[in-house]
Structure formats: structure tokens, C-alpha cells
Amino acid sequence: MEARFKSLSLFEFQERYPTEDSCVKFLTELKWSKGYSCIKCGHKHYCKGNHVEDRQCTRCRYISSATAGTLFHGCKFSILKAFYIVYYLSTSKNGISSTELSRKLALRQKTCWLFKQKVMKAMESSRSFPMIGKVDVDETYIGGQDDQAIGRNEGRKQIVVVSIERKGKGVSRMYGRVIKTAGKKDLECFMKDHISPEAEVRTDKWAGYKGLEKEFPHLKREKSEKKGKNFTDLHRCIMMLKAWLRGVHHSVKYLQAYLDEYTYRFNRHKMKEGIFENLMNRMMQKPPYTYKMIIS
Ligand SMILES: [Zn+2]
């Protein structure tokens, strides 16, 4: 049973999923793990469809494949290679670029980029575990040329709001979101999605946090000390996030997806559940995510 909690080794992975068929079979079992139900009419009985793992409703004859209606939907290459992409993304500590995936799997870089965006979609927070206890919030700028004079519009700089949950001597969790303005509305929306009203929230004196005591009665607005001394953990986390973005990904055009990837990994660094299994479940539960949706 121990093995289940460890991160999957490449050897174990290859043993578990040796062929295209074994991957499709795995997805089929995952999709209908709670029993089959036709998505058109709700009927509970099926027979085999055209392909071995397809299921056809015995009442309305609707055929459903394992990947239909999931993030695997419309995958233009083999499911086996798609599994490899999820595997590499789930086991690499710092993530892996689409160029590297392309080299490893003999797929076009753009193909890898697109599928990677889908996996990153699966990494998006479920928002069902709001932060509790000691929580710090701050905004920062990401992207753009730091050395450029303020006001010169490069159109790339983005405002990001970041929150951390402090536990003991460390940081247990982190969330981030690209926001249009650092005004109250956007900040409040982010905080309501990720922070429990009971939390002891700390922010700086920025006007955008004024009045949020209504939603967060324990909120304290502290004057930021020199070099942010009283927000050390938060600033260190933001620095590390920026370093990761610079190191692994040169373009941050789709910044939110990268924030989701980074915080997904960060929030799981101490958890014992298998990341590969967790990602697979999420991939199967989320609806299709098309190229059009990604770039819009
Ligand atoms: Zn049916």
C-alpha cells in the first residue's frame, strides 16, 4: 500500500500504462467509476460501441467514449503520449516546457503547448478549501520591463494578487490571480474565493483593502515596514514565484495558467497523495477546453 502514496517512478508508470489500450481502459474505469449513466437520457444500461471501450446506451443508442466531455476531448495524438505529458508535468518539481515535451515525445511543440494548457486547466484551484488561520495578502506586478520608466506603456505588465496561509514556521498554501485593477472589487472577489471569513487576514495599508472588514471581521491592515519586514514570508513566496516564471517560462502571455500551475504544485509539496492520480481525476472531471477558449 505504501507505493500508492509515493510519487510514481517512470518505471512504475510504464508498467502501469504500457499501451494505448491500457490508457483508454484506465480512463474508462475512471469515467464510470460510480457506474454508467447515459448523458443524453440518464439510462443506466449500455452495450459496447464501435470501439472496445466506448459505451452505447441501450435505450437511446447514444455512444460515449471515455474521453468525451473531459479535458482529453479532441486530443489529436495518442492517449499514451497524453499520459506521458501528464506524467512529466506531475513529477517534475519545476514544471516542464512544451519545447522539452516536444523533444521527449516527438510531437510538435505547438501540440504539446496546447495539451499542456489543458493540464494546467486541471491544476486550477477547486476553491473548495479556503485558507484559514493566518493569511497574508498583497499585490505585485508581473511581466513588463522592470527597468522601464513607469508610465511607458509596454502593455505587458500585469497586476497579480497573492495570498499565503502561514502555519508554524512556514507557508502551507498559496494562491494567485491576475486582476484588472488593484481596487476593492477585484481584491474582494479573489479573497472571497480563496480565504475563509474566519481567517486572520493581514494586508498592508493599500486603500483597496479598506472596508473589507465586513467580509473578513478579523482583517488587519498593517503598515508595511521597511523592506516589507513584517511580510517576510509573503514577499519571499512572491520572489520565488517570479524566479520560477523567469526561469521556466519566458513568456507569461497566459499568466493565470502559470499561476495555477505554480500554486497547484506548491500547495501539494507536503501532501502525500499522488499528484499523477489527482491530475488524472481532475482531467476527467473538467469539461473540454479548446484552443479558442485558451486564447480568448
Ligand atoms: Zn441514452
PDB file of C-alpha atoms and ligand atoms in Angstrom:
ATOM      1  CA  MET A   1       0.000   0.000   0.000  1.00  0.00           C
ATOM      2  CA  GLU A   2       2.968   2.292   0.606  1.00  0.00           C
ATOM      3  CA  ALA A   3       3.605   2.684  -3.088  1.00  0.00           C
ATOM      4  CA  ARG A   4       0.298   4.426  -3.605  1.00  0.00           C
ATOM      5  CA  PHE A   5       1.452   7.453  -1.641  1.00  0.00           C
ATOM      6  CA  LYS A   6       4.816   7.879  -3.250  1.00  0.00           C
ATOM      7  CA  SER A   7       5.329   9.790  -6.412  1.00  0.00           C
ATOM      8  CA  LEU A   8       5.120   7.479  -9.376  1.00  0.00           C
ATOM      9  CA  SER A   9       8.507   6.440 -10.783  1.00  0.00           C
ATOM     10  CA  LEU A  10       8.954   6.336 -14.537  1.00  0.00           C
ATOM     11  CA  PHE A  11       9.349   2.573 -14.299  1.00  0.00           C
ATOM     12  CA  GLU A  12       6.090   2.120 -12.380  1.00  0.00           C
ATOM     13  CA  PHE A  13       4.354   4.474 -14.770  1.00  0.00           C
ATOM     14  CA  GLN A  14       5.481   2.491 -17.810  1.00  0.00           C
ATOM     15  CA  GLU A  15       4.492  -0.746 -16.157  1.00  0.00           C
ATOM     16  CA  ARG A  16       1.018   0.537 -15.362  1.00  0.00           C
ATOM     17  CA  TYR A  17       0.379   2.151 -18.737  1.00  0.00           C
ATOM     18  CA  PRO A  18       2.332   0.197 -21.322  1.00  0.00           C
ATOM     19  CA  THR A  19      -0.021   0.662 -24.282  1.00  0.00           C
ATOM     20  CA  GLU A  20      -2.663   2.907 -25.777  1.00  0.00           C
ATOM     21  CA  ASP A  21      -5.318   0.347 -24.788  1.00  0.00           C
ATOM     22  CA  SER A  22      -4.245   0.277 -21.138  1.00  0.00           C
ATOM     23  CA  CYS A  23      -4.556   4.074 -21.004  1.00  0.00           C
ATOM     24  CA  VAL A  24      -8.024   4.125 -22.570  1.00  0.00           C
ATOM     25  CA  LYS A  25      -9.106   1.333 -20.240  1.00  0.00           C
ATOM     26  CA  PHE A  26      -7.887   3.320 -17.257  1.00  0.00           C
ATOM     27  CA  LEU A  27      -9.843   6.393 -18.392  1.00  0.00           C
ATOM     28  CA  THR A  28     -12.961   4.293 -18.955  1.00  0.00           C
ATOM     29  CA  GLU A  29     -12.782   2.952 -15.416  1.00  0.00           C
ATOM     30  CA  LEU A  30     -12.198   6.435 -14.050  1.00  0.00           C
ATOM     31  CA  LYS A  31     -15.057   7.974 -16.016  1.00  0.00           C
ATOM     32  CA  TRP A  32     -17.662   5.441 -14.987  1.00  0.00           C
ATOM     33  CA  SER A  33     -16.213   4.553 -11.585  1.00  0.00           C
ATOM     34  CA  LYS A  34     -19.577   5.364  -9.999  1.00  0.00           C
ATOM     35  CA  GLY A  35     -21.491   3.397 -12.587  1.00  0.00           C
ATOM     36  CA  TYR A  36     -22.621   4.167 -16.107  1.00  0.00           C
ATOM     37  CA  SER A  37     -25.309   6.709 -16.841  1.00  0.00           C
ATOM     38  CA  CYS A  38     -26.198   7.945 -20.345  1.00  0.00           C
ATOM     39  CA  ILE A  39     -25.535  11.704 -20.601  1.00  0.00           C
ATOM     40  CA  LYS A  40     -28.432  12.106 -23.066  1.00  0.00           C
ATOM     41  CA  CYS A  41     -31.208  10.197 -21.319  1.00  0.00           C
ATOM     42  CA  GLY A  42     -29.842   9.040 -17.958  1.00  0.00           C
ATOM     43  CA  HIS A  43     -30.384   5.346 -18.749  1.00  0.00           C
ATOM     44  CA  LYS A  44     -28.178   3.034 -16.687  1.00  0.00           C
ATOM     45  CA  HIS A  45     -27.574   0.221 -19.188  1.00  0.00           C
ATOM     46  CA  TYR A  46     -25.097   0.097 -22.036  1.00  0.00           C
ATOM     47  CA  CYS A  47     -23.531  -2.175 -24.569  1.00  0.00           C
ATOM     48  CA  LYS A  48     -20.227  -1.901 -26.407  1.00  0.00           C
ATOM     49  CA  GLY A  49     -19.879   0.838 -29.007  1.00  0.00           C
ATOM     50  CA  ASN A  50     -17.756   0.881 -32.178  1.00  0.00           C
ATOM     51  CA  HIS A  51     -14.537   0.916 -30.222  1.00  0.00           C
ATOM     52  CA  VAL A  52     -13.826  -1.550 -27.459  1.00  0.00           C
ATOM     53  CA  GLU A  53     -14.042   0.945 -24.615  1.00  0.00           C
ATOM     54  CA  ASP A  54     -16.941   3.041 -25.966  1.00  0.00           C
ATOM     55  CA  ARG A  55     -20.279   2.637 -24.273  1.00  0.00           C
ATOM     56  CA  GLN A  56     -23.583   2.792 -26.090  1.00  0.00           C
ATOM     57  CA  CYS A  57     -26.852   3.496 -24.317  1.00  0.00           C
ATOM     58  CA  THR A  58     -29.277   0.596 -24.824  1.00  0.00           C
ATOM     59  CA  ARG A  59     -32.250   2.970 -24.789  1.00  0.00           C
ATOM     60  CA  CYS A  60     -31.317   5.994 -26.954  1.00  0.00           C
ATOM     61  CA  ARG A  61     -28.294   4.376 -28.685  1.00  0.00           C
ATOM     62  CA  TYR A  62     -26.050   7.351 -27.850  1.00  0.00           C
ATOM     63  CA  ILE A  63     -22.362   6.388 -27.953  1.00  0.00           C
ATOM     64  CA  SER A  64     -19.955   7.904 -25.472  1.00  0.00           C
ATOM     65  CA  SER A  65     -16.182   7.483 -25.412  1.00  0.00           C
ATOM     66  CA  ALA A  66     -14.012   7.650 -22.306  1.00  0.00           C
ATOM     67  CA  THR A  67     -12.547  10.997 -23.314  1.00  0.00           C
ATOM     68  CA  ALA A  68     -15.779  12.720 -24.426  1.00  0.00           C
ATOM     69  CA  GLY A  69     -16.718  15.685 -22.269  1.00  0.00           C
ATOM     70  CA  THR A  70     -13.367  15.735 -20.443  1.00  0.00           C
ATOM     71  CA  LEU A  71     -10.090  17.629 -20.844  1.00  0.00           C
ATOM     72  CA  PHE A  72      -8.865  14.737 -23.038  1.00  0.00           C
ATOM     73  CA  HIS A  73     -11.629  15.532 -25.512  1.00  0.00           C
ATOM     74  CA  GLY A  74     -10.408  16.185 -29.035  1.00  0.00           C
ATOM     75  CA  CYS A  75      -6.869  15.014 -28.317  1.00  0.00           C
ATOM     76  CA  LYS A  76      -5.253  14.779 -31.769  1.00  0.00           C
ATOM     77  CA  PHE A  77      -2.469  12.401 -30.773  1.00  0.00           C
ATOM     78  CA  SER A  78      -2.274   9.118 -28.892  1.00  0.00           C
ATOM     79  CA  ILE A  79      -3.700   8.933 -25.374  1.00  0.00           C
ATOM     80  CA  LEU A  80      -0.482   7.172 -24.373  1.00  0.00           C
ATOM     81  CA  LYS A  81       1.517  10.300 -25.231  1.00  0.00           C
ATOM     82  CA  ALA A  82      -1.076  12.432 -23.444  1.00  0.00           C
ATOM     83  CA  PHE A  83      -0.469  10.274 -20.359  1.00  0.00           C
ATOM     84  CA  TYR A  84       3.252  10.946 -20.672  1.00  0.00           C
ATOM     85  CA  ILE A  85       2.627  14.690 -20.720  1.00  0.00           C
ATOM     86  CA  VAL A  86       0.521  14.468 -17.549  1.00  0.00           C
ATOM     87  CA  TYR A  87       3.187  12.233 -16.027  1.00  0.00           C
ATOM     88  CA  TYR A  88       6.059  14.616 -16.790  1.00  0.00           C
ATOM     89  CA  LEU A  89       4.078  17.605 -15.545  1.00  0.00           C
ATOM     90  CA  SER A  90       3.124  15.832 -12.349  1.00  0.00           C
ATOM     91  CA  THR A  91       6.591  14.568 -11.471  1.00  0.00           C
ATOM     92  CA  SER A  92       8.860  17.447 -12.439  1.00  0.00           C
ATOM     93  CA  LYS A  93       9.479  19.711  -9.478  1.00  0.00           C
ATOM     94  CA  ASN A  94       9.614  22.878 -11.514  1.00  0.00           C
ATOM     95  CA  GLY A  95       7.401  22.008 -14.427  1.00  0.00           C
ATOM     96  CA  ILE A  96       8.473  21.262 -17.958  1.00  0.00           C
ATOM     97  CA  SER A  97       8.349  23.432 -21.067  1.00  0.00           C
ATOM     98  CA  SER A  98       6.436  22.495 -24.196  1.00  0.00           C
ATOM     99  CA  THR A  99       9.733  22.540 -26.124  1.00  0.00           C
ATOM    100  CA  GLU A 100      11.139  19.857 -23.864  1.00  0.00           C
ATOM    101  CA  LEU A 101       7.941  17.817 -24.048  1.00  0.00           C
ATOM    102  CA  SER A 102       8.086  18.083 -27.824  1.00  0.00           C
ATOM    103  CA  ARG A 103      11.624  16.706 -27.860  1.00  0.00           C
ATOM    104  CA  LYS A 104      10.827  13.852 -25.456  1.00  0.00           C
ATOM    105  CA  LEU A 105       7.649  12.705 -27.183  1.00  0.00           C
ATOM    106  CA  ALA A 106       8.290  13.505 -30.845  1.00  0.00           C
ATOM    107  CA  LEU A 107       5.233  15.758 -31.061  1.00  0.00           C
ATOM    108  CA  ARG A 108       5.043  19.282 -32.442  1.00  0.00           C
ATOM    109  CA  GLN A 109       5.849  21.987 -29.885  1.00  0.00           C
ATOM    110  CA  LYS A 110       2.512  23.686 -30.500  1.00  0.00           C
ATOM    111  CA  THR A 111       0.686  20.395 -29.910  1.00  0.00           C
ATOM    112  CA  CYS A 112       2.468  19.980 -26.582  1.00  0.00           C
ATOM    113  CA  TRP A 113       1.796  23.592 -25.652  1.00  0.00           C
ATOM    114  CA  LEU A 114      -1.911  23.191 -26.295  1.00  0.00           C
ATOM    115  CA  PHE A 115      -2.236  19.962 -24.326  1.00  0.00           C
ATOM    116  CA  LYS A 116      -0.134  21.400 -21.523  1.00  0.00           C
ATOM    117  CA  GLN A 117      -2.612  24.291 -21.265  1.00  0.00           C
ATOM    118  CA  LYS A 118      -5.335  21.698 -20.701  1.00  0.00           C
ATOM    119  CA  VAL A 119      -3.368  20.037 -17.929  1.00  0.00           C
ATOM    120  CA  MET A 120      -2.789  23.468 -16.398  1.00  0.00           C
ATOM    121  CA  LYS A 121      -6.556  23.987 -16.552  1.00  0.00           C
ATOM    122  CA  ALA A 122      -6.899  20.856 -14.426  1.00  0.00           C
ATOM    123  CA  MET A 123      -4.478  22.421 -11.939  1.00  0.00           C
ATOM    124  CA  GLU A 124      -6.826  25.369 -11.369  1.00  0.00           C
ATOM    125  CA  SER A 125      -7.972  25.650  -7.756  1.00  0.00           C
ATOM    126  CA  SER A 126     -11.294  23.996  -6.936  1.00  0.00           C
ATOM    127  CA  ARG A 127     -11.905  26.846  -4.460  1.00  0.00           C
ATOM    128  CA  SER A 128     -13.417  24.373  -2.051  1.00  0.00           C
ATOM    129  CA  PHE A 129     -10.686  24.615   0.599  1.00  0.00           C
ATOM    130  CA  PRO A 130     -10.479  28.285   1.608  1.00  0.00           C
ATOM    131  CA  MET A 131      -7.442  29.383   3.589  1.00  0.00           C
ATOM    132  CA  ILE A 132      -7.874  29.534   7.354  1.00  0.00           C
ATOM    133  CA  GLY A 133      -5.774  30.763  10.270  1.00  0.00           C
ATOM    134  CA  LYS A 134      -3.082  33.304   9.483  1.00  0.00           C
ATOM    135  CA  VAL A 135      -3.387  34.630   5.959  1.00  0.00           C
ATOM    136  CA  ASP A 136      -1.376  37.430   4.309  1.00  0.00           C
ATOM    137  CA  VAL A 137      -2.464  39.169   1.105  1.00  0.00           C
ATOM    138  CA  ASP A 138      -0.587  41.552  -1.190  1.00  0.00           C
ATOM    139  CA  GLU A 139      -0.487  42.621  -4.818  1.00  0.00           C
ATOM    140  CA  THR A 140       2.506  42.673  -7.112  1.00  0.00           C
ATOM    141  CA  TYR A 141       3.392  43.385 -10.739  1.00  0.00           C
ATOM    142  CA  ILE A 142       4.492  40.595 -13.018  1.00  0.00           C
ATOM    143  CA  GLY A 143       5.899  40.939 -16.515  1.00  0.00           C
ATOM    144  CA  GLY A 144       6.924  44.056 -18.372  1.00  0.00           C
ATOM    145  CA  GLN A 145      10.392  45.525 -18.324  1.00  0.00           C
ATOM    146  CA  ASP A 146      11.203  46.316 -14.721  1.00  0.00           C
ATOM    147  CA  ASP A 147      13.823  48.846 -15.687  1.00  0.00           C
ATOM    148  CA  GLN A 148      11.463  50.848 -17.839  1.00  0.00           C
ATOM    149  CA  ALA A 149      10.128  54.170 -16.630  1.00  0.00           C
ATOM    150  CA  ILE A 150       6.711  53.900 -15.080  1.00  0.00           C
ATOM    151  CA  GLY A 151       4.037  55.167 -17.384  1.00  0.00           C
ATOM    152  CA  ARG A 152       5.685  53.948 -20.563  1.00  0.00           C
ATOM    153  CA  ASN A 153       3.081  51.581 -21.773  1.00  0.00           C
ATOM    154  CA  GLU A 154       4.557  48.223 -22.736  1.00  0.00           C
ATOM    155  CA  GLY A 155       1.132  46.669 -22.306  1.00  0.00           C
ATOM    156  CA  ARG A 156       2.575  43.554 -20.720  1.00  0.00           C
ATOM    157  CA  LYS A 157       2.794  44.323 -17.038  1.00  0.00           C
ATOM    158  CA  GLN A 158       0.034  42.634 -15.071  1.00  0.00           C
ATOM    159  CA  ILE A 159      -1.244  43.061 -11.541  1.00  0.00           C
ATOM    160  CA  VAL A 160      -1.374  39.879  -9.515  1.00  0.00           C
ATOM    161  CA  VAL A 161      -2.883  39.436  -6.071  1.00  0.00           C
ATOM    162  CA  VAL A 162      -1.236  36.751  -3.941  1.00  0.00           C
ATOM    163  CA  SER A 163      -2.292  35.186  -0.667  1.00  0.00           C
ATOM    164  CA  ILE A 164      -0.410  32.828   1.614  1.00  0.00           C
ATOM    165  CA  GLU A 165      -1.520  30.775   4.598  1.00  0.00           C
ATOM    166  CA  ARG A 166       1.098  30.718   7.355  1.00  0.00           C
ATOM    167  CA  LYS A 167       1.412  27.662   9.532  1.00  0.00           C
ATOM    168  CA  GLY A 168       4.061  27.129  12.209  1.00  0.00           C
ATOM    169  CA  LYS A 169       7.298  28.477  10.793  1.00  0.00           C
ATOM    170  CA  GLY A 170       6.379  28.055   7.181  1.00  0.00           C
ATOM    171  CA  VAL A 171       3.846  28.667   4.478  1.00  0.00           C
ATOM    172  CA  SER A 172       1.334  25.902   3.922  1.00  0.00           C
ATOM    173  CA  ARG A 173      -0.542  27.219   0.898  1.00  0.00           C
ATOM    174  CA  MET A 174      -0.529  29.933  -1.724  1.00  0.00           C
ATOM    175  CA  TYR A 175      -2.955  31.313  -4.329  1.00  0.00           C
ATOM    176  CA  GLY A 176      -2.592  33.947  -7.014  1.00  0.00           C
ATOM    177  CA  ARG A 177      -4.808  35.721  -9.524  1.00  0.00           C
ATOM    178  CA  VAL A 178      -4.313  38.191 -12.343  1.00  0.00           C
ATOM    179  CA  ILE A 179      -6.584  41.172 -11.676  1.00  0.00           C
ATOM    180  CA  LYS A 180      -7.564  44.137 -13.841  1.00  0.00           C
ATOM    181  CA  THR A 181      -7.092  46.744 -11.135  1.00  0.00           C
ATOM    182  CA  ALA A 182      -5.888  46.649  -7.545  1.00  0.00           C
ATOM    183  CA  GLY A 183      -9.229  48.109  -6.483  1.00  0.00           C
ATOM    184  CA  LYS A 184     -11.525  46.799  -3.779  1.00  0.00           C
ATOM    185  CA  LYS A 185     -13.806  44.894  -6.147  1.00  0.00           C
ATOM    186  CA  ASP A 186     -11.148  42.629  -7.671  1.00  0.00           C
ATOM    187  CA  LEU A 187      -9.332  42.105  -4.379  1.00  0.00           C
ATOM    188  CA  GLU A 188     -12.541  41.201  -2.576  1.00  0.00           C
ATOM    189  CA  CYS A 189     -13.566  38.765  -5.273  1.00  0.00           C
ATOM    190  CA  PHE A 190     -10.224  36.932  -5.061  1.00  0.00           C
ATOM    191  CA  MET A 191     -10.286  36.880  -1.268  1.00  0.00           C
ATOM    192  CA  LYS A 192     -13.849  35.551  -1.109  1.00  0.00           C
ATOM    193  CA  ASP A 193     -12.869  32.706  -3.458  1.00  0.00           C
ATOM    194  CA  HIS A 194      -9.805  31.624  -1.516  1.00  0.00           C
ATOM    195  CA  ILE A 195      -9.984  32.838   2.083  1.00  0.00           C
ATOM    196  CA  SER A 196     -12.359  31.843   4.866  1.00  0.00           C
ATOM    197  CA  PRO A 197     -14.212  34.758   6.541  1.00  0.00           C
ATOM    198  CA  GLU A 198     -12.859  33.414   9.842  1.00  0.00           C
ATOM    199  CA  ALA A 199      -9.223  33.821   8.834  1.00  0.00           C
ATOM    200  CA  GLU A 200      -6.885  36.313  10.485  1.00  0.00           C
ATOM    201  CA  VAL A 201      -6.111  38.264   7.339  1.00  0.00           C
ATOM    202  CA  ARG A 202      -3.246  40.755   7.173  1.00  0.00           C
ATOM    203  CA  THR A 203      -2.787  43.274   4.374  1.00  0.00           C
ATOM    204  CA  ASP A 204      -0.824  46.496   4.022  1.00  0.00           C
ATOM    205  CA  LYS A 205      -2.444  49.922   4.185  1.00  0.00           C
ATOM    206  CA  TRP A 206      -3.370  49.965   0.493  1.00  0.00           C
ATOM    207  CA  ALA A 207      -6.779  51.625   0.023  1.00  0.00           C
ATOM    208  CA  GLY A 208      -8.145  48.669  -1.943  1.00  0.00           C
ATOM    209  CA  TYR A 209      -8.418  46.636   1.275  1.00  0.00           C
ATOM    210  CA  LYS A 210     -10.378  49.342   3.086  1.00  0.00           C
ATOM    211  CA  GLY A 211     -13.852  48.250   4.061  1.00  0.00           C
ATOM    212  CA  LEU A 212     -13.156  44.532   3.598  1.00  0.00           C
ATOM    213  CA  GLU A 213     -13.607  44.046   7.354  1.00  0.00           C
ATOM    214  CA  LYS A 214     -17.259  43.485   6.537  1.00  0.00           C
ATOM    215  CA  GLU A 215     -16.458  40.202   4.837  1.00  0.00           C
ATOM    216  CA  PHE A 216     -13.377  39.448   6.919  1.00  0.00           C
ATOM    217  CA  PRO A 217     -14.033  40.628  10.507  1.00  0.00           C
ATOM    218  CA  HIS A 218     -10.500  39.676  11.662  1.00  0.00           C
ATOM    219  CA  LEU A 219      -8.776  41.622   8.899  1.00  0.00           C
ATOM    220  CA  LYS A 220      -5.878  43.838   9.986  1.00  0.00           C
ATOM    221  CA  ARG A 221      -4.320  46.466   7.775  1.00  0.00           C
ATOM    222  CA  GLU A 222      -0.717  46.856   8.865  1.00  0.00           C
ATOM    223  CA  LYS A 223       1.683  49.500   7.718  1.00  0.00           C
ATOM    224  CA  SER A 224       4.318  47.718   5.655  1.00  0.00           C
ATOM    225  CA  GLU A 225       7.668  48.081   7.429  1.00  0.00           C
ATOM    226  CA  LYS A 226      10.906  48.946   5.685  1.00  0.00           C
ATOM    227  CA  LYS A 227      11.729  46.287   3.073  1.00  0.00           C
ATOM    228  CA  GLY A 228       8.461  44.583   3.975  1.00  0.00           C
ATOM    229  CA  LYS A 229       9.967  43.135   7.141  1.00  0.00           C
ATOM    230  CA  ASN A 230       6.593  42.255   8.644  1.00  0.00           C
ATOM    231  CA  PHE A 231       5.550  40.412   5.477  1.00  0.00           C
ATOM    232  CA  THR A 232       8.724  38.367   5.004  1.00  0.00           C
ATOM    233  CA  ASP A 233       7.079  35.043   4.118  1.00  0.00           C
ATOM    234  CA  LEU A 234       4.736  36.591   1.600  1.00  0.00           C
ATOM    235  CA  HIS A 235       7.486  38.539  -0.126  1.00  0.00           C
ATOM    236  CA  ARG A 236       9.735  35.502  -0.255  1.00  0.00           C
ATOM    237  CA  CYS A 237       6.926  33.485  -1.847  1.00  0.00           C
ATOM    238  CA  ILE A 238       6.332  36.194  -4.441  1.00  0.00           C
ATOM    239  CA  MET A 239      10.055  36.337  -5.215  1.00  0.00           C
ATOM    240  CA  MET A 240      10.205  32.577  -5.710  1.00  0.00           C
ATOM    241  CA  LEU A 241       7.141  32.642  -7.948  1.00  0.00           C
ATOM    242  CA  LYS A 242       8.741  35.353 -10.099  1.00  0.00           C
ATOM    243  CA  ALA A 243      12.014  33.461 -10.270  1.00  0.00           C
ATOM    244  CA  TRP A 244      10.134  30.356 -11.416  1.00  0.00           C
ATOM    245  CA  LEU A 245       8.266  32.308 -14.074  1.00  0.00           C
ATOM    246  CA  ARG A 246      11.511  33.797 -15.367  1.00  0.00           C
ATOM    247  CA  GLY A 247      13.415  30.528 -15.272  1.00  0.00           C
ATOM    248  CA  VAL A 248      10.953  28.098 -16.732  1.00  0.00           C
ATOM    249  CA  HIS A 249       8.772  30.271 -18.886  1.00  0.00           C
ATOM    250  CA  HIS A 250       9.974  33.286 -20.776  1.00  0.00           C
ATOM    251  CA  SER A 251       6.604  34.386 -21.997  1.00  0.00           C
ATOM    252  CA  VAL A 252       3.862  34.995 -19.500  1.00  0.00           C
ATOM    253  CA  LYS A 253       1.153  35.730 -22.005  1.00  0.00           C
ATOM    254  CA  TYR A 254      -1.246  33.335 -20.321  1.00  0.00           C
ATOM    255  CA  LEU A 255      -0.116  34.253 -16.845  1.00  0.00           C
ATOM    256  CA  GLN A 256      -3.135  32.905 -14.941  1.00  0.00           C
ATOM    257  CA  ALA A 257      -2.480  29.360 -16.137  1.00  0.00           C
ATOM    258  CA  TYR A 258       1.117  29.598 -14.909  1.00  0.00           C
ATOM    259  CA  LEU A 259      -0.046  30.937 -11.542  1.00  0.00           C
ATOM    260  CA  ASP A 260      -2.387  27.961 -11.318  1.00  0.00           C
ATOM    261  CA  GLU A 261       0.406  25.536 -12.180  1.00  0.00           C
ATOM    262  CA  TYR A 262       2.825  27.032  -9.677  1.00  0.00           C
ATOM    263  CA  THR A 263       0.370  27.196  -6.788  1.00  0.00           C
ATOM    264  CA  TYR A 264      -1.026  23.727  -7.553  1.00  0.00           C
ATOM    265  CA  ARG A 265       2.449  22.276  -7.145  1.00  0.00           C
ATOM    266  CA  PHE A 266       3.282  24.490  -4.179  1.00  0.00           C
ATOM    267  CA  ASN A 267       0.107  23.515  -2.333  1.00  0.00           C
ATOM    268  CA  ARG A 268       0.859  19.851  -2.763  1.00  0.00           C
ATOM    269  CA  HIS A 269       4.513  19.805  -1.803  1.00  0.00           C
ATOM    270  CA  LYS A 270       3.793  18.230   1.539  1.00  0.00           C
ATOM    271  CA  MET A 271       0.721  16.199   0.679  1.00  0.00           C
ATOM    272  CA  LYS A 272       1.127  12.502   0.338  1.00  0.00           C
ATOM    273  CA  GLU A 273      -1.472  11.875  -2.308  1.00  0.00           C
ATOM    274  CA  GLY A 274      -0.195  11.024  -5.748  1.00  0.00           C
ATOM    275  CA  ILE A 275      -0.136  14.078  -7.995  1.00  0.00           C
ATOM    276  CA  PHE A 276      -0.467  11.985 -11.152  1.00  0.00           C
ATOM    277  CA  GLU A 277      -3.662  10.333  -9.883  1.00  0.00           C
ATOM    278  CA  ASN A 278      -5.017  13.660  -8.657  1.00  0.00           C
ATOM    279  CA  LEU A 279      -4.397  15.290 -12.029  1.00  0.00           C
ATOM    280  CA  MET A 280      -5.963  12.397 -13.909  1.00  0.00           C
ATOM    281  CA  ASN A 281      -9.113  12.690 -11.809  1.00  0.00           C
ATOM    282  CA  ARG A 282      -9.269  16.418 -12.413  1.00  0.00           C
ATOM    283  CA  MET A 283      -8.700  15.958 -16.161  1.00  0.00           C
ATOM    284  CA  MET A 284     -11.673  13.604 -16.270  1.00  0.00           C
ATOM    285  CA  GLN A 285     -13.948  15.854 -14.237  1.00  0.00           C
ATOM    286  CA  LYS A 286     -13.388  19.106 -16.118  1.00  0.00           C
ATOM    287  CA  PRO A 287     -15.208  19.881 -19.372  1.00  0.00           C
ATOM    288  CA  PRO A 288     -13.292  20.245 -22.674  1.00  0.00           C
ATOM    289  CA  TYR A 289     -11.033  23.267 -23.025  1.00  0.00           C
ATOM    290  CA  THR A 290     -10.465  24.291 -26.631  1.00  0.00           C
ATOM    291  CA  TYR A 291      -7.759  26.385 -28.295  1.00  0.00           C
ATOM    292  CA  LYS A 292     -10.335  29.135 -28.829  1.00  0.00           C
ATOM    293  CA  MET A 293     -11.138  29.207 -25.120  1.00  0.00           C
ATOM    294  CA  ILE A 294      -7.465  29.281 -24.189  1.00  0.00           C
ATOM    295  CA  ILE A 295      -6.578  32.286 -26.339  1.00  0.00           C
ATOM    296  CA  SER A 296      -9.741  34.280 -25.641  1.00  0.00           C
TER     297      SER A 296
HETATM  298 ZN    ZN B   1     -29.374   7.187 -23.575  1.00  0.00          ZN
END
